């Protein structure tokens, strides 16, 4: 059974020194707090669950009692509440009942973010958090979701332009904002007579040609490398290419012991709406010496010398990738992603079907294509495609 009481949390003082009066919810041995719209100037204005020493104290106490009663009544109608954690209960209490609106953008954004596994999809979570914070910085933390409209969206986009962001960054911020707003619509937290984005002019993300030619890839593979760090960068780059564009984070997670094949689900798309699309192919001979060089025999995981985790590998790549580009005679933008992009481009140039290439790199295949009602991509297709691409390097 949940218990409710009115309180303030001294440690959660607002920037101006004021305090938000909160509803405390105690349930399953935990306590969580729901902020109200009532604020007081100091701790001296609150005593024994009531606002004191203010001319408007009576009105504020009636308001707070009404809010408390509403949450208590709502809790009584939640089925199987005893099976919920305190956080889950509070989330249900804060969610509007059918037809109830007037929720803030910030509140709904927080709810949407709670559906993203922060540990498993850290980068995705961080991007959505940045996008949500960017909008609330513009519109105000207490702006209601129902106040999102074409004029406000256009003003927001103009604000992003004025802040000097690139078209690609603006496109990302607006796209993620749109996802959060669409979530609110789907959950029936808000409805719009006019689509907020109906007049929005969202700049296109710049397409970056980061792939390299087969000849440039050969030069990187065959270059005389003088330093350990650059040798590691070259090995990571080539292994990414040999393993069909496998992302670094997935390579570092994989257990290569006692196996001649790769079978994995990309961390980037794991648990997303596209589903867990597994990738399965035979480890090509070109990759085996690199794997043997760096594989920890106890764990089967790759350890690139003193670069023992994703962060240290990422940092050495950032520092040395330019030198690797010079070894390959590459003048345009070049990153580790170039290995993945080049694998696909080289396969496409050889006439390998896009559906097979999508499978090889773990890209979600578009079910809207009618052919996928009849065809399944399997390991043997991937093996054949990878072999053809790597034979092209001979």
Tab-separated table of C-alpha atoms in Angstrom:
chain	number	residue	atom	x	y	z
A	1	UNK	CA	0.000	0.000	0.000
A	2	UNK	CA	1.263	3.465	-0.894
A	3	UNK	CA	1.374	6.351	1.579
A	4	UNK	CA	1.250	10.011	0.544
A	5	UNK	CA	2.261	13.181	2.345
A	6	UNK	CA	3.095	16.803	1.514
A	7	UNK	CA	6.713	17.854	1.942
A	8	UNK	CA	9.677	19.812	0.622
A	9	UNK	CA	13.150	18.451	-0.167
A	10	UNK	CA	15.776	20.953	1.076
A	11	UNK	CA	18.460	19.581	-1.233
A	12	UNK	CA	16.292	20.273	-4.291
A	13	UNK	CA	16.233	24.042	-3.899
A	14	UNK	CA	15.509	26.005	-7.094
A	15	UNK	CA	18.140	28.305	-8.610
A	16	UNK	CA	16.401	31.375	-7.181
A	17	UNK	CA	16.452	29.853	-3.682
A	18	UNK	CA	12.759	28.924	-3.624
A	19	UNK	CA	11.413	25.467	-2.788
A	20	UNK	CA	8.896	23.402	-4.742
A	21	UNK	CA	6.325	21.740	-2.508
A	22	UNK	CA	6.130	18.044	-3.399
A	23	UNK	CA	3.925	15.028	-2.860
A	24	UNK	CA	5.982	12.241	-1.309
A	25	UNK	CA	4.993	8.695	-2.312
A	26	UNK	CA	6.199	5.854	-0.063
A	27	UNK	CA	5.740	2.389	-1.550
A	28	UNK	CA	7.589	-0.957	-1.452
A	29	UNK	CA	10.197	0.424	0.936
A	30	UNK	CA	11.060	3.387	-1.293
A	31	UNK	CA	10.069	7.052	-1.452
A	32	UNK	CA	9.721	9.152	-4.584
A	33	UNK	CA	8.558	12.739	-5.008
A	34	UNK	CA	6.062	14.370	-7.375
A	35	UNK	CA	6.534	18.145	-7.724
A	36	UNK	CA	3.482	20.406	-7.542
A	37	UNK	CA	3.025	23.899	-8.982
A	38	UNK	CA	3.245	25.410	-5.455
A	39	UNK	CA	6.496	27.132	-4.479
A	40	UNK	CA	7.547	28.835	-1.256
A	41	UNK	CA	10.383	31.270	-0.527
A	42	UNK	CA	12.139	29.413	2.309
A	43	UNK	CA	12.019	26.373	4.573
A	44	UNK	CA	10.571	28.608	7.309
A	45	UNK	CA	7.322	28.823	5.301
A	46	UNK	CA	6.700	25.070	5.659
A	47	UNK	CA	5.979	23.101	8.831
A	48	UNK	CA	4.358	19.716	9.549
A	49	UNK	CA	3.145	19.221	5.999
A	50	UNK	CA	1.594	22.687	5.660
A	51	UNK	CA	2.503	26.104	4.277
A	52	UNK	CA	2.832	28.654	7.094
A	53	UNK	CA	3.762	32.313	7.647
A	54	UNK	CA	2.347	33.465	4.305
A	55	UNK	CA	-0.765	35.556	3.634
A	56	UNK	CA	-1.875	33.029	1.005
A	57	UNK	CA	-1.163	29.963	3.166
A	58	UNK	CA	-4.804	28.865	3.457
A	59	UNK	CA	-5.378	28.890	-0.301
A	60	UNK	CA	-2.088	27.064	-0.923
A	61	UNK	CA	-2.884	24.387	1.651
A	62	UNK	CA	-6.315	23.786	0.117
A	63	UNK	CA	-4.615	23.474	-3.285
A	64	UNK	CA	-2.018	21.018	-1.970
A	65	UNK	CA	-4.630	18.927	-0.157
A	66	UNK	CA	-6.622	18.709	-3.402
A	67	UNK	CA	-3.532	17.485	-5.308
A	68	UNK	CA	-2.772	14.940	-2.573
A	69	UNK	CA	-6.357	13.639	-2.647
A	70	UNK	CA	-6.223	13.292	-6.420
A	71	UNK	CA	-3.102	11.114	-6.298
A	72	UNK	CA	-4.490	8.988	-3.433
A	73	UNK	CA	-7.712	8.403	-5.351
A	74	UNK	CA	-5.811	7.556	-8.526
A	75	UNK	CA	-3.598	5.062	-6.654
A	76	UNK	CA	-6.668	3.228	-5.344
A	77	UNK	CA	-7.744	2.452	-8.913
A	78	UNK	CA	-4.390	1.086	-10.116
A	79	UNK	CA	-4.679	-2.693	-10.371
A	80	UNK	CA	-1.921	-4.861	-8.875
A	81	UNK	CA	-0.169	-1.775	-7.481
A	82	UNK	CA	1.593	-3.990	-4.943
A	83	UNK	CA	3.638	-5.573	-7.767
A	84	UNK	CA	5.035	-2.208	-8.894
A	85	UNK	CA	8.181	-0.454	-7.766
A	86	UNK	CA	7.756	3.005	-6.296
A	87	UNK	CA	9.150	4.577	-9.484
A	88	UNK	CA	6.701	2.626	-11.656
A	89	UNK	CA	3.804	3.654	-9.442
A	90	UNK	CA	4.802	7.327	-9.599
A	91	UNK	CA	5.077	7.125	-13.382
A	92	UNK	CA	1.497	5.831	-13.580
A	93	UNK	CA	0.277	8.479	-11.142
A	94	UNK	CA	1.850	11.250	-13.231
A	95	UNK	CA	0.466	9.891	-16.501
A	96	UNK	CA	-2.785	11.557	-17.541
A	97	UNK	CA	-6.040	9.665	-17.451
A	98	UNK	CA	-7.944	9.350	-20.714
A	99	UNK	CA	-8.777	12.794	-22.053
A	100	UNK	CA	-6.531	14.587	-19.550
A	101	UNK	CA	-4.063	16.983	-21.192
A	102	UNK	CA	-1.894	19.787	-19.870
A	103	UNK	CA	1.344	17.840	-19.505
A	104	UNK	CA	4.642	19.605	-19.982
A	105	UNK	CA	6.964	18.801	-22.853
A	106	UNK	CA	9.723	18.128	-20.326
A	107	UNK	CA	7.629	15.598	-18.417
A	108	UNK	CA	6.690	13.673	-21.569
A	109	UNK	CA	10.266	13.782	-22.858
A	110	UNK	CA	11.440	12.268	-19.561
A	111	UNK	CA	8.831	9.538	-19.894
A	112	UNK	CA	9.939	8.759	-23.453
A	113	UNK	CA	13.585	8.656	-22.367
A	114	UNK	CA	12.669	6.166	-19.641
A	115	UNK	CA	11.778	3.707	-22.432
A	116	UNK	CA	15.383	3.818	-23.745
A	117	UNK	CA	17.872	1.549	-21.998
A	118	UNK	CA	20.447	4.093	-20.824
A	119	UNK	CA	23.182	1.485	-20.400
A	120	UNK	CA	22.562	-0.523	-23.560
A	121	UNK	CA	21.887	2.470	-25.829
A	122	UNK	CA	23.950	5.150	-24.137
A	123	UNK	CA	24.648	7.193	-27.288
A	124	UNK	CA	20.981	7.170	-28.360
A	125	UNK	CA	19.866	8.187	-24.865
A	126	UNK	CA	22.384	11.023	-24.786
A	127	UNK	CA	21.250	12.367	-28.185
A	128	UNK	CA	17.580	12.403	-27.157
A	129	UNK	CA	18.455	14.073	-23.860
A	130	UNK	CA	20.398	16.786	-25.701
A	131	UNK	CA	17.511	17.310	-28.135
A	132	UNK	CA	14.937	17.538	-25.334
A	133	UNK	CA	17.083	19.949	-23.308
A	134	UNK	CA	17.726	22.097	-26.370
A	135	UNK	CA	13.995	22.543	-26.954
A	136	UNK	CA	13.171	23.274	-23.304
A	137	UNK	CA	15.996	25.838	-23.214
A	138	UNK	CA	14.229	27.578	-26.092
A	139	UNK	CA	10.560	27.146	-25.103
A	140	UNK	CA	10.888	27.045	-21.300
A	141	UNK	CA	10.970	24.099	-18.906
A	142	UNK	CA	7.275	24.413	-18.025
A	143	UNK	CA	5.993	24.717	-21.598
A	144	UNK	CA	3.003	22.454	-22.223
A	145	UNK	CA	3.108	19.859	-24.980
A	146	UNK	CA	-0.190	21.165	-26.338
A	147	UNK	CA	1.454	24.573	-26.897
A	148	UNK	CA	3.749	23.128	-29.565
A	149	UNK	CA	2.569	24.692	-32.829
A	150	UNK	CA	3.926	25.671	-36.270
A	151	UNK	CA	4.978	29.149	-35.128
A	152	UNK	CA	6.908	27.768	-32.161
A	153	UNK	CA	8.585	25.042	-34.249
A	154	UNK	CA	9.609	27.589	-36.884
A	155	UNK	CA	10.969	29.853	-34.155
A	156	UNK	CA	12.908	26.947	-32.700
A	157	UNK	CA	14.469	26.082	-36.068
A	158	UNK	CA	15.390	29.741	-36.572
A	159	UNK	CA	16.973	29.739	-33.113
A	160	UNK	CA	19.070	26.684	-34.051
A	161	UNK	CA	20.253	28.458	-37.217
A	162	UNK	CA	21.223	31.555	-35.236
A	163	UNK	CA	23.236	29.484	-32.782
A	164	UNK	CA	25.548	28.523	-35.637
A	165	UNK	CA	24.729	24.817	-35.834
A	166	UNK	CA	25.363	22.962	-39.094
A	167	UNK	CA	22.420	21.818	-41.254
A	168	UNK	CA	23.172	18.228	-40.230
A	169	UNK	CA	23.022	19.060	-36.502
A	170	UNK	CA	19.785	21.022	-36.951
A	171	UNK	CA	18.287	18.101	-38.866
A	172	UNK	CA	19.181	15.728	-36.018
A	173	UNK	CA	17.786	17.992	-33.273
A	174	UNK	CA	14.492	18.556	-35.111
A	175	UNK	CA	14.108	14.895	-36.090
A	176	UNK	CA	14.548	13.744	-32.481
A	177	UNK	CA	12.137	16.438	-31.282
A	178	UNK	CA	9.606	15.121	-33.780
A	179	UNK	CA	9.976	11.592	-32.376
A	180	UNK	CA	9.187	12.819	-28.846
A	181	UNK	CA	6.152	14.784	-30.050
A	182	UNK	CA	4.909	11.798	-32.063
A	183	UNK	CA	5.231	9.676	-28.916
A	184	UNK	CA	2.970	12.120	-27.065
A	185	UNK	CA	0.400	11.897	-29.871
A	186	UNK	CA	0.490	8.084	-29.939
A	187	UNK	CA	0.005	7.948	-26.170
A	188	UNK	CA	-2.927	10.382	-26.548
A	189	UNK	CA	-1.281	12.882	-24.217
A	190	UNK	CA	-1.936	15.581	-26.803
A	191	UNK	CA	-3.756	16.075	-30.103
A	192	UNK	CA	-3.092	18.710	-32.729
A	193	UNK	CA	-5.625	20.171	-35.143
A	194	UNK	CA	-2.668	21.408	-37.186
A	195	UNK	CA	0.562	19.409	-37.530
A	196	UNK	CA	3.255	21.450	-35.692
A	197	UNK	CA	5.710	20.706	-38.521
A	198	UNK	CA	3.356	21.593	-41.383
A	199	UNK	CA	5.359	24.698	-42.395
A	200	UNK	CA	8.733	23.677	-40.956
A	201	UNK	CA	11.713	23.950	-43.282
A	202	UNK	CA	14.079	21.340	-41.923
A	203	UNK	CA	17.536	21.456	-43.546
A	204	UNK	CA	18.702	18.219	-45.118
A	205	UNK	CA	21.534	16.359	-43.458
A	206	UNK	CA	24.633	16.604	-45.589
A	207	UNK	CA	25.518	13.360	-47.298
A	208	UNK	CA	29.177	12.670	-46.605
A	209	UNK	CA	31.095	10.510	-49.041
A	210	UNK	CA	33.388	8.774	-46.587
A	211	UNK	CA	33.982	5.550	-48.505
A	212	UNK	CA	37.342	4.840	-50.127
A	213	UNK	CA	38.296	3.030	-53.323
A	214	UNK	CA	39.589	-0.528	-53.492
A	215	UNK	CA	43.040	0.812	-54.421
A	216	UNK	CA	43.094	3.150	-51.398
A	217	UNK	CA	42.078	0.270	-49.155
A	218	UNK	CA	44.909	-1.867	-50.544
A	219	UNK	CA	47.401	0.923	-49.858
A	220	UNK	CA	46.231	1.079	-46.237
A	221	UNK	CA	46.459	-2.716	-45.919
A	222	UNK	CA	49.962	-2.896	-47.403
A	223	UNK	CA	51.464	0.302	-45.936
A	224	UNK	CA	54.645	0.139	-43.849
A	225	UNK	CA	53.514	1.232	-40.384
A	226	UNK	CA	56.187	2.570	-38.053
A	227	UNK	CA	54.379	2.984	-34.716
A	228	UNK	CA	52.408	0.646	-32.464
A	229	UNK	CA	49.438	3.005	-32.130
A	230	UNK	CA	49.064	3.466	-35.889
A	231	UNK	CA	49.414	-0.292	-36.375
A	232	UNK	CA	46.520	-0.824	-33.957
A	233	UNK	CA	44.417	1.744	-35.824
A	234	UNK	CA	45.151	-0.001	-39.134
A	235	UNK	CA	44.238	-3.397	-37.646
A	236	UNK	CA	40.944	-2.092	-36.225
A	237	UNK	CA	40.099	-0.498	-39.584
A	238	UNK	CA	40.917	-3.597	-41.636
A	239	UNK	CA	39.163	-5.943	-39.206
A	240	UNK	CA	36.054	-3.780	-39.438
A	241	UNK	CA	36.156	-4.148	-43.223
A	242	UNK	CA	36.901	-7.898	-43.142
A	243	UNK	CA	34.013	-8.493	-40.718
A	244	UNK	CA	31.472	-6.852	-43.032
A	245	UNK	CA	31.511	-3.416	-41.388
A	246	UNK	CA	31.095	-4.736	-37.838
A	247	UNK	CA	31.022	-1.802	-35.427
A	248	UNK	CA	33.871	-1.415	-32.936
A	249	UNK	CA	31.550	-1.703	-29.932
A	250	UNK	CA	30.237	-5.037	-31.241
A	251	UNK	CA	33.732	-6.346	-32.027
A	252	UNK	CA	34.905	-5.562	-28.494
A	253	UNK	CA	31.904	-7.395	-27.005
A	254	UNK	CA	32.252	-10.526	-29.122
A	255	UNK	CA	33.676	-13.791	-27.774
A	256	UNK	CA	35.922	-15.160	-30.539
A	257	UNK	CA	36.918	-18.354	-28.678
A	258	UNK	CA	36.291	-21.715	-30.350
A	259	UNK	CA	34.314	-20.362	-33.257
A	260	UNK	CA	34.731	-20.036	-36.992
A	261	UNK	CA	31.725	-17.812	-37.451
A	262	UNK	CA	30.185	-14.539	-36.355
A	263	UNK	CA	26.677	-14.507	-34.914
A	264	UNK	CA	25.549	-11.263	-33.294
A	265	UNK	CA	22.908	-8.564	-33.050
A	266	UNK	CA	24.140	-4.994	-33.406
A	267	UNK	CA	24.142	-3.133	-30.112
A	268	UNK	CA	22.877	-0.031	-31.932
A	269	UNK	CA	19.626	-1.710	-32.996
A	270	UNK	CA	19.214	-4.171	-30.119
A	271	UNK	CA	15.758	-3.959	-28.502
A	272	UNK	CA	14.510	-1.375	-31.010
A	273	UNK	CA	11.213	-1.525	-32.895
A	274	UNK	CA	12.966	-3.120	-35.887
A	275	UNK	CA	13.595	-6.167	-33.729
A	276	UNK	CA	16.742	-8.131	-33.055
A	277	UNK	CA	18.109	-8.717	-36.559
A	278	UNK	CA	20.896	-11.275	-36.124
A	279	UNK	CA	23.899	-11.346	-38.462
A	280	UNK	CA	25.586	-14.674	-39.186
A	281	UNK	CA	28.591	-15.355	-41.431
A	282	UNK	CA	31.836	-17.331	-41.512
A	283	UNK	CA	34.922	-15.484	-40.267
A	284	UNK	CA	37.009	-14.868	-43.416
A	285	UNK	CA	40.659	-15.983	-43.464
A	286	UNK	CA	41.840	-12.371	-43.794
A	287	UNK	CA	40.399	-11.530	-40.365
A	288	UNK	CA	41.819	-14.510	-38.468
A	289	UNK	CA	45.440	-13.290	-38.017
A	290	UNK	CA	44.222	-9.947	-36.595
A	291	UNK	CA	41.811	-11.707	-34.231
A	292	UNK	CA	44.553	-14.119	-33.093
A	293	UNK	CA	46.924	-11.183	-32.484
A	294	UNK	CA	44.605	-9.392	-30.081
A	295	UNK	CA	42.266	-12.028	-28.608
A	296	UNK	CA	42.459	-12.550	-24.855
A	297	UNK	CA	42.581	-16.348	-24.472
A	298	UNK	CA	40.689	-16.264	-21.162
A	299	UNK	CA	37.711	-14.220	-22.327
A	300	UNK	CA	37.809	-14.452	-26.109
A	301	UNK	CA	37.450	-10.650	-26.267
A	302	UNK	CA	39.694	-8.411	-28.362
A	303	UNK	CA	42.199	-6.310	-26.427
A	304	UNK	CA	44.194	-3.965	-28.656
A	305	UNK	CA	47.389	-3.761	-26.606
A	306	UNK	CA	47.231	-0.901	-24.138
A	307	UNK	CA	43.933	0.227	-25.693
A	308	UNK	CA	41.814	-2.032	-23.529
A	309	UNK	CA	38.276	-0.656	-23.901
A	310	UNK	CA	35.998	1.204	-26.273
A	311	UNK	CA	36.931	4.656	-24.984
A	312	UNK	CA	40.700	4.179	-25.312
A	313	UNK	CA	40.276	2.604	-28.784
A	314	UNK	CA	38.035	5.466	-29.850
A	315	UNK	CA	40.572	8.020	-28.597
A	316	UNK	CA	43.519	6.489	-30.448
A	317	UNK	CA	41.385	6.301	-33.604
A	318	UNK	CA	40.541	9.978	-33.272
A	319	UNK	CA	44.226	10.861	-32.904
A	320	UNK	CA	45.705	8.598	-35.584
A	321	UNK	CA	43.057	8.119	-38.286
A	322	UNK	CA	44.399	11.113	-40.221
A	323	UNK	CA	47.819	9.443	-40.451
A	324	UNK	CA	46.149	6.293	-41.763
A	325	UNK	CA	44.388	8.402	-44.404
A	326	UNK	CA	47.757	9.782	-45.489
A	327	UNK	CA	49.111	6.229	-45.832
A	328	UNK	CA	46.241	5.483	-48.194
A	329	UNK	CA	46.533	8.714	-50.148
A	330	UNK	CA	43.055	9.773	-49.013
A	331	UNK	CA	42.206	13.486	-49.189
A	332	UNK	CA	38.506	13.565	-48.270
A	333	UNK	CA	36.761	12.909	-44.932
A	334	UNK	CA	37.928	9.590	-43.519
A	335	UNK	CA	36.850	7.817	-40.305
A	336	UNK	CA	36.481	4.282	-38.983
A	337	UNK	CA	32.969	4.398	-40.460
A	338	UNK	CA	34.676	4.534	-43.868
A	339	UNK	CA	35.444	0.813	-43.506
A	340	UNK	CA	31.751	-0.044	-43.116
A	341	UNK	CA	30.689	2.364	-45.862
A	342	UNK	CA	33.394	1.095	-48.234
A	343	UNK	CA	32.445	-2.554	-47.657
A	344	UNK	CA	28.917	-1.792	-48.828
A	345	UNK	CA	30.035	0.402	-51.741
A	346	UNK	CA	32.527	-2.182	-53.000
A	347	UNK	CA	29.873	-4.896	-52.754
A	348	UNK	CA	27.360	-2.759	-54.618
A	349	UNK	CA	29.927	-2.038	-57.345
A	350	UNK	CA	30.361	-5.801	-57.767
A	351	UNK	CA	26.617	-6.227	-58.294
A	352	UNK	CA	25.823	-7.847	-54.941
A	353	UNK	CA	22.121	-7.290	-54.058
A	354	UNK	CA	21.478	-4.546	-51.534
A	355	UNK	CA	19.360	-6.940	-49.478
A	356	UNK	CA	22.390	-9.210	-48.971
A	357	UNK	CA	24.639	-6.257	-48.107
A	358	UNK	CA	22.063	-5.013	-45.598
A	359	UNK	CA	22.087	-8.414	-43.941
A	360	UNK	CA	25.897	-8.547	-43.827
A	361	UNK	CA	26.218	-5.225	-41.997
A	362	UNK	CA	23.226	-5.810	-39.709
A	363	UNK	CA	21.116	-3.101	-41.282
A	364	UNK	CA	17.370	-3.615	-40.818
A	365	UNK	CA	15.956	-4.757	-44.136
A	366	UNK	CA	12.900	-2.819	-45.239
A	367	UNK	CA	9.848	-5.094	-45.001
A	368	UNK	CA	7.972	-2.698	-47.285
A	369	UNK	CA	9.822	-4.180	-50.247
A	370	UNK	CA	7.436	-6.849	-51.641
A	371	UNK	CA	10.307	-9.264	-52.416
A	372	UNK	CA	10.817	-9.882	-48.683
A	373	UNK	CA	7.488	-11.669	-48.602
A	374	UNK	CA	9.215	-14.449	-50.551
A	375	UNK	CA	12.975	-14.335	-49.857
A	376	UNK	CA	15.095	-14.875	-46.731
A	377	UNK	CA	18.751	-13.858	-46.578
A	378	UNK	CA	20.822	-16.581	-44.981
A	379	UNK	CA	24.386	-17.235	-43.865
A	380	UNK	CA	25.399	-18.822	-47.165
A	381	UNK	CA	24.402	-15.663	-49.054
A	382	UNK	CA	26.464	-13.546	-46.661
A	383	UNK	CA	29.476	-15.868	-46.918
A	384	UNK	CA	29.385	-15.746	-50.701
A	385	UNK	CA	29.063	-11.950	-50.751
A	386	UNK	CA	31.890	-11.359	-48.242
A	387	UNK	CA	34.165	-13.736	-50.100
A	388	UNK	CA	33.508	-11.940	-53.396
A	389	UNK	CA	34.248	-8.513	-51.837
A	390	UNK	CA	37.478	-9.669	-50.186
A	391	UNK	CA	38.654	-11.538	-53.291
A	392	UNK	CA	38.377	-8.203	-55.068
A	393	UNK	CA	41.332	-7.006	-52.950
A	394	UNK	CA	43.729	-9.601	-54.423
